[in-house]
XYZ file of C-alpha atoms in Angstrom:
336
model
C -29.187 -60.731 54.809
C -26.762 -58.033 55.596
C -24.054 -60.007 53.800
C -26.348 -60.458 50.864
C -27.087 -56.803 50.840
C -23.398 -56.102 51.065
C -22.698 -58.452 48.200
C -25.510 -57.013 46.190
C -24.201 -53.630 46.994
C -20.733 -54.649 45.968
C -22.186 -56.280 42.888
C -24.082 -53.116 42.095
C -20.950 -51.111 42.647
C -19.060 -53.466 40.404
C -21.798 -53.239 37.779
C -21.769 -49.463 37.911
C -18.007 -49.457 37.754
C -18.057 -51.685 34.669
C -20.680 -49.468 33.029
C -18.629 -46.388 33.718
C -15.545 -48.140 32.385
C -17.418 -49.050 29.198
C -18.634 -45.510 28.792
C -15.122 -44.178 29.354
C -13.817 -46.619 26.775
C -16.364 -45.410 24.242
C -15.508 -41.805 25.017
C -11.799 -42.542 24.668
C -12.419 -44.296 21.358
C -14.428 -41.337 20.137
C -11.692 -38.926 21.232
C -9.021 -41.043 19.612
C -11.104 -41.216 16.428
C -11.576 -37.465 16.444
C -7.879 -36.954 17.017
C -7.071 -39.302 14.181
C -9.565 -37.592 11.874
C -8.234 -34.201 12.882
C -4.685 -35.375 12.226
C -5.715 -36.588 8.776
C -7.560 -33.321 8.142
C -4.517 -31.298 9.184
C -2.308 -33.428 6.949
C -4.672 -32.778 4.028
C -4.680 -29.052 4.728
C -0.896 -29.036 4.772
C -0.792 -30.945 1.498
C -3.173 -28.423 -0.099
C -1.132 -25.509 1.241
C 2.062 -27.112 -0.038
C 0.662 -27.428 -3.551
C -0.579 -23.838 -3.431
C 2.880 -22.646 -2.370
C 4.503 -24.650 -5.167
C 2.174 -23.018 -7.692
C 2.854 -19.516 -6.381
C 6.597 -20.179 -6.481
C 6.255 -21.448 -10.041
C 4.359 -18.289 -10.996
C 7.123 -16.083 -9.637
C 10.130 -18.049 -10.885
C 8.875 -19.499 -14.176
C 6.146 -17.122 -15.329
C 7.777 -13.901 -14.150
C 4.916 -12.711 -11.942
C 5.891 -9.949 -9.546
C 5.886 -10.593 -5.789
C 2.938 -8.203 -5.465
C 0.902 -10.246 -7.967
C 1.836 -13.477 -6.204
C 0.755 -11.932 -2.895
C -2.635 -10.946 -4.328
C -3.086 -14.439 -5.769
C -2.098 -15.938 -2.417
C -4.826 -13.974 -0.628
C -7.496 -15.248 -3.023
C -6.188 -18.813 -2.881
C -5.950 -18.847 0.916
C -9.567 -17.745 1.192
C -10.597 -20.403 -1.327
C -8.761 -23.160 0.549
C -10.320 -22.115 3.849
C -13.874 -21.543 2.601
C -14.328 -24.232 -0.043
C -11.662 -26.915 0.054
C -11.251 -27.088 3.841
C -9.706 -30.471 4.725
C -10.697 -32.233 1.519
C -8.520 -33.220 -1.424
C -8.389 -30.550 -4.104
C -9.696 -32.997 -6.697
C -13.143 -33.350 -5.079
C -14.101 -29.677 -5.387
C -16.973 -29.195 -7.828
C -17.775 -26.403 -10.261
C -20.999 -25.376 -8.430
C -19.014 -24.992 -5.206
C -16.556 -22.637 -6.886
C -19.315 -20.637 -8.555
C -21.185 -20.287 -5.269
C -17.987 -19.137 -3.551
C -17.289 -16.552 -6.236
C -20.794 -15.131 -5.795
C -20.448 -15.024 -1.994
C -21.429 -11.998 0.068
C -18.333 -9.810 0.297
C -19.707 -7.444 2.894
C -16.884 -6.024 4.963
C -17.115 -5.598 8.672
C -19.188 -2.526 9.471
C -20.367 -2.054 5.887
C -24.048 -1.620 5.138
C -24.087 -3.098 1.670
C -22.823 -6.501 0.654
C -23.181 -8.463 -2.549
C -20.922 -10.549 -4.758
C -18.551 -7.738 -5.673
C -17.850 -6.226 -9.061
C -17.471 -8.335 -12.210
C -13.761 -7.522 -12.169
C -13.420 -8.876 -8.628
C -15.276 -12.075 -9.497
C -13.222 -12.457 -12.666
C -10.021 -12.073 -10.641
C -11.068 -14.825 -8.238
C -11.973 -17.145 -11.095
C -8.708 -16.352 -12.884
C -6.748 -17.453 -9.831
C -8.745 -20.683 -9.393
C -8.638 -21.522 -13.113
C -4.875 -20.982 -13.277
C -4.289 -23.008 -10.099
C -6.328 -25.991 -11.277
C -4.795 -25.818 -14.726
C -1.384 -26.135 -13.110
C -2.585 -29.013 -10.907
C -4.025 -30.844 -13.915
C -0.874 -30.419 -15.998
C 1.142 -32.082 -13.234
C -1.296 -34.891 -12.587
C -2.344 -33.755 -9.120
C -6.029 -33.747 -10.152
C -7.782 -35.928 -12.720
C -9.646 -33.093 -14.415
C -8.986 -29.472 -15.113
C -11.624 -27.724 -13.029
C -10.539 -24.381 -14.450
C -11.576 -25.423 -17.961
C -15.167 -25.777 -16.749
C -15.354 -22.354 -15.107
C -16.600 -19.342 -17.043
C -15.532 -15.873 -15.962
C -18.199 -13.168 -15.852
C -18.234 -10.659 -18.668
C -16.589 -7.375 -17.760
C -17.860 -4.140 -19.152
C -15.301 -2.126 -21.098
C -16.819 1.068 -19.771
C -14.122 3.212 -18.206
C -14.591 5.705 -15.362
C -15.283 9.215 -16.573
C -12.939 12.040 -15.586
C -14.187 14.431 -12.944
C -15.735 17.457 -14.704
C -13.853 20.724 -14.296
C -16.755 22.494 -12.590
C -17.178 19.674 -10.057
C -13.452 19.668 -9.252
C -13.352 23.449 -8.853
C -16.338 23.295 -6.513
C -15.083 20.391 -4.394
C -11.339 21.043 -4.088
C -11.489 24.366 -2.156
C -13.863 22.818 0.400
C -11.518 19.987 1.314
C -9.328 19.847 4.400
C -5.548 20.002 3.752
C -5.093 16.239 4.097
C -7.865 15.585 1.587
C -6.487 18.229 -0.786
C -3.045 16.620 -0.812
C -4.465 13.113 -1.223
C -6.776 13.997 -4.090
C -4.252 16.386 -5.602
C -1.658 13.626 -5.945
C -4.197 11.625 -7.935
C -5.715 14.498 -9.938
C -2.513 16.362 -10.808
C 0.116 13.573 -10.641
C -2.021 10.571 -11.626
C -1.019 8.332 -8.734
C -2.971 5.179 -7.937
C -4.546 4.425 -4.552
C -1.830 1.984 -3.514
C 0.909 4.382 -4.603
C -0.561 7.266 -2.591
C -1.014 5.075 0.469
C 2.616 3.909 0.269
C 4.169 7.381 0.013
C 6.755 8.307 2.613
C 8.157 11.732 3.396
C 11.539 10.697 2.046
C 10.065 10.178 -1.438
C 9.566 13.946 -1.890
C 12.776 15.529 -3.115
C 13.165 18.811 -5.032
C 9.930 18.647 -6.982
C 10.302 14.934 -7.665
C 8.883 11.761 -6.214
C 11.965 9.580 -6.024
C 12.143 5.805 -5.557
C 8.508 5.451 -4.599
C 6.812 2.052 -5.078
C 4.738 1.590 -8.204
C 1.923 -0.865 -8.833
C 3.274 -4.192 -10.016
C 6.582 -3.766 -8.231
C 9.644 -1.676 -8.728
C 10.469 1.906 -7.809
C 9.938 4.940 -9.990
C 10.624 8.656 -10.198
C 7.937 11.174 -11.091
C 8.417 14.920 -11.793
C 5.307 16.090 -9.974
C 6.463 19.737 -9.960
C 6.601 19.725 -13.755
C 3.131 18.182 -13.949
C 1.751 20.882 -11.663
C 3.535 23.512 -13.745
C 1.909 22.197 -16.924
C -1.523 22.466 -15.326
C -0.694 25.952 -14.058
C 0.408 27.085 -17.514
C -2.386 25.600 -19.616
C -5.315 24.831 -17.262
C -4.812 27.229 -14.326
C -8.477 27.171 -13.317
C -8.011 23.579 -12.113
C -5.684 24.823 -9.349
C -8.716 26.610 -7.897
C -7.076 29.904 -7.022
C -3.695 28.433 -6.054
C -0.506 28.541 -8.065
C 1.467 25.433 -8.897
C 4.187 26.590 -6.474
C 1.672 26.969 -3.652
C 0.378 23.441 -4.300
C 3.945 22.095 -4.308
C 4.583 23.841 -1.007
C 1.475 22.256 0.482
C 2.648 18.794 -0.594
C 6.171 19.360 0.728
C 4.796 20.576 4.066
C 2.960 17.278 4.390
C 6.111 15.350 3.493
C 8.282 17.176 6.044
C 6.439 15.321 8.802
C 8.299 12.180 7.742
C 7.153 8.581 7.785
C 3.947 7.574 6.072
C 2.234 10.581 4.528
C -1.335 9.410 5.052
C -1.100 6.383 7.355
C -3.901 4.478 5.651
C -4.330 1.398 3.509
C -5.411 1.581 -0.153
C -8.843 0.161 0.674
C -9.346 2.876 3.301
C -9.129 5.586 0.653
C -12.538 4.767 -0.821
C -14.181 5.229 2.573
C -12.153 8.400 3.123
C -13.320 9.774 -0.229
C -16.946 9.164 0.683
C -16.408 10.912 4.014
C -14.623 13.897 2.498
C -17.089 14.333 -0.367
C -20.292 13.912 1.652
C -20.545 17.631 2.625
C -20.019 18.727 -0.982
C -22.906 16.742 -2.457
C -20.645 15.169 -5.113
C -19.223 11.703 -5.492
C -16.297 10.277 -7.444
C -13.678 7.579 -6.970
C -9.872 7.742 -6.680
C -9.532 6.105 -10.079
C -11.639 8.816 -11.700
C -9.015 11.339 -10.584
C -6.331 9.324 -12.340
C -8.418 9.369 -15.512
C -8.766 13.117 -15.040
C -4.995 13.475 -14.881
C -4.547 11.630 -18.179
C -7.213 13.701 -19.904
C -5.870 16.979 -18.534
C -2.310 16.206 -19.623
C -3.571 15.638 -23.168
C -5.635 18.828 -22.974
C -2.490 20.684 -21.932
C -0.732 19.505 -25.079
C 1.456 16.601 -23.923
C 1.997 13.826 -26.467
C 0.341 10.496 -25.757
C 3.587 8.575 -25.244
C 4.724 11.051 -22.573
C 1.388 10.820 -20.771
C 1.680 7.029 -20.883
C 5.120 7.239 -19.260
C 3.923 9.619 -16.551
C 1.040 7.307 -15.668
C 3.317 4.240 -15.673
C 1.244 2.424 -18.288
C 2.713 -0.659 -19.907
C 1.044 0.218 -23.213
C -0.136 3.382 -24.931
C -3.358 1.494 -25.670
C -4.140 1.660 -21.959
C -3.558 5.408 -21.946
C -5.884 5.830 -24.904
C -8.696 4.240 -22.876
C -8.067 6.790 -20.129
C -8.251 9.846 -22.333
C -11.706 11.237 -23.026
C -12.131 13.392 -26.107
C -14.931 15.930 -26.395
C -15.956 18.974 -28.350
C -14.584 21.119 -25.554
C -11.090 19.907 -26.348
C -11.502 20.929 -29.998
C -12.492 24.445 -28.905
C -9.453 24.604 -26.629
C -7.148 23.777 -29.526
C -8.759 26.431 -31.713
C -8.232 29.073 -29.013
C -4.534 28.387 -28.515
């Protein structure tokens, strides 16, 4: 009996051992299958990334897009590949998937409000996807041109209004020096957010901004002292009790510190504006200050082509959209 029990025990042990071995085999098969699937998924991701890189290279070399534009397109495309395409072939993506992705919640970390973004932001995303799939279709990488089926949202032609003189004269004296310099470079010199954020101390030289990076690539020179002088001569109330030389001195004092003038990214400026303007009870955007600069230069008597050059516009038509004409301007011309 004891032998039988021993044999049964051994048999039971053998049975358990076989069961465990079978389970281990199934687990190993599952792991190997997962590894194989993951390897195939990684290979598909690499293939998608390779085609995206080829398209971006083609944009830069063949279509003449600037590196900055290619970088912006790359950000949109990378998010699209991660969120929508994942490890699938590019050809299987559907129009509803793209439309849902474009309308996604764009809430940033720590922000209270989300939403799908502005029409311009959605149109930019769709422009990138449409152009990418058009390129893929032309080269036979996909069987259909997904971009031809996508419709960009309509964008309002309404332009930001310049900051009224009374609002500027009320807000500007209340600002801290850093805020005054930041907003002043936009209001008096017409710089964009990205251009202000990229300024270094070395760019300030004898009343000029020299070799500072412009939007779209390339370096430029801007006679900011002359622009301040024009405001001081024709619209002195906008300096809010300062002279153009005092404002120049304030800007140079900030530049003497060297390195990055403001140490912030372009996107941080919107939040900074909201923080700086909160105590004043007013609200406006960085781009409104640039529109103000264009309007004020025209009010001061500068010809349109010169204003277009100062603002680094590719076309005078763009400058014309910036300039706001009113009855006040007619009265100013009569009183010259």
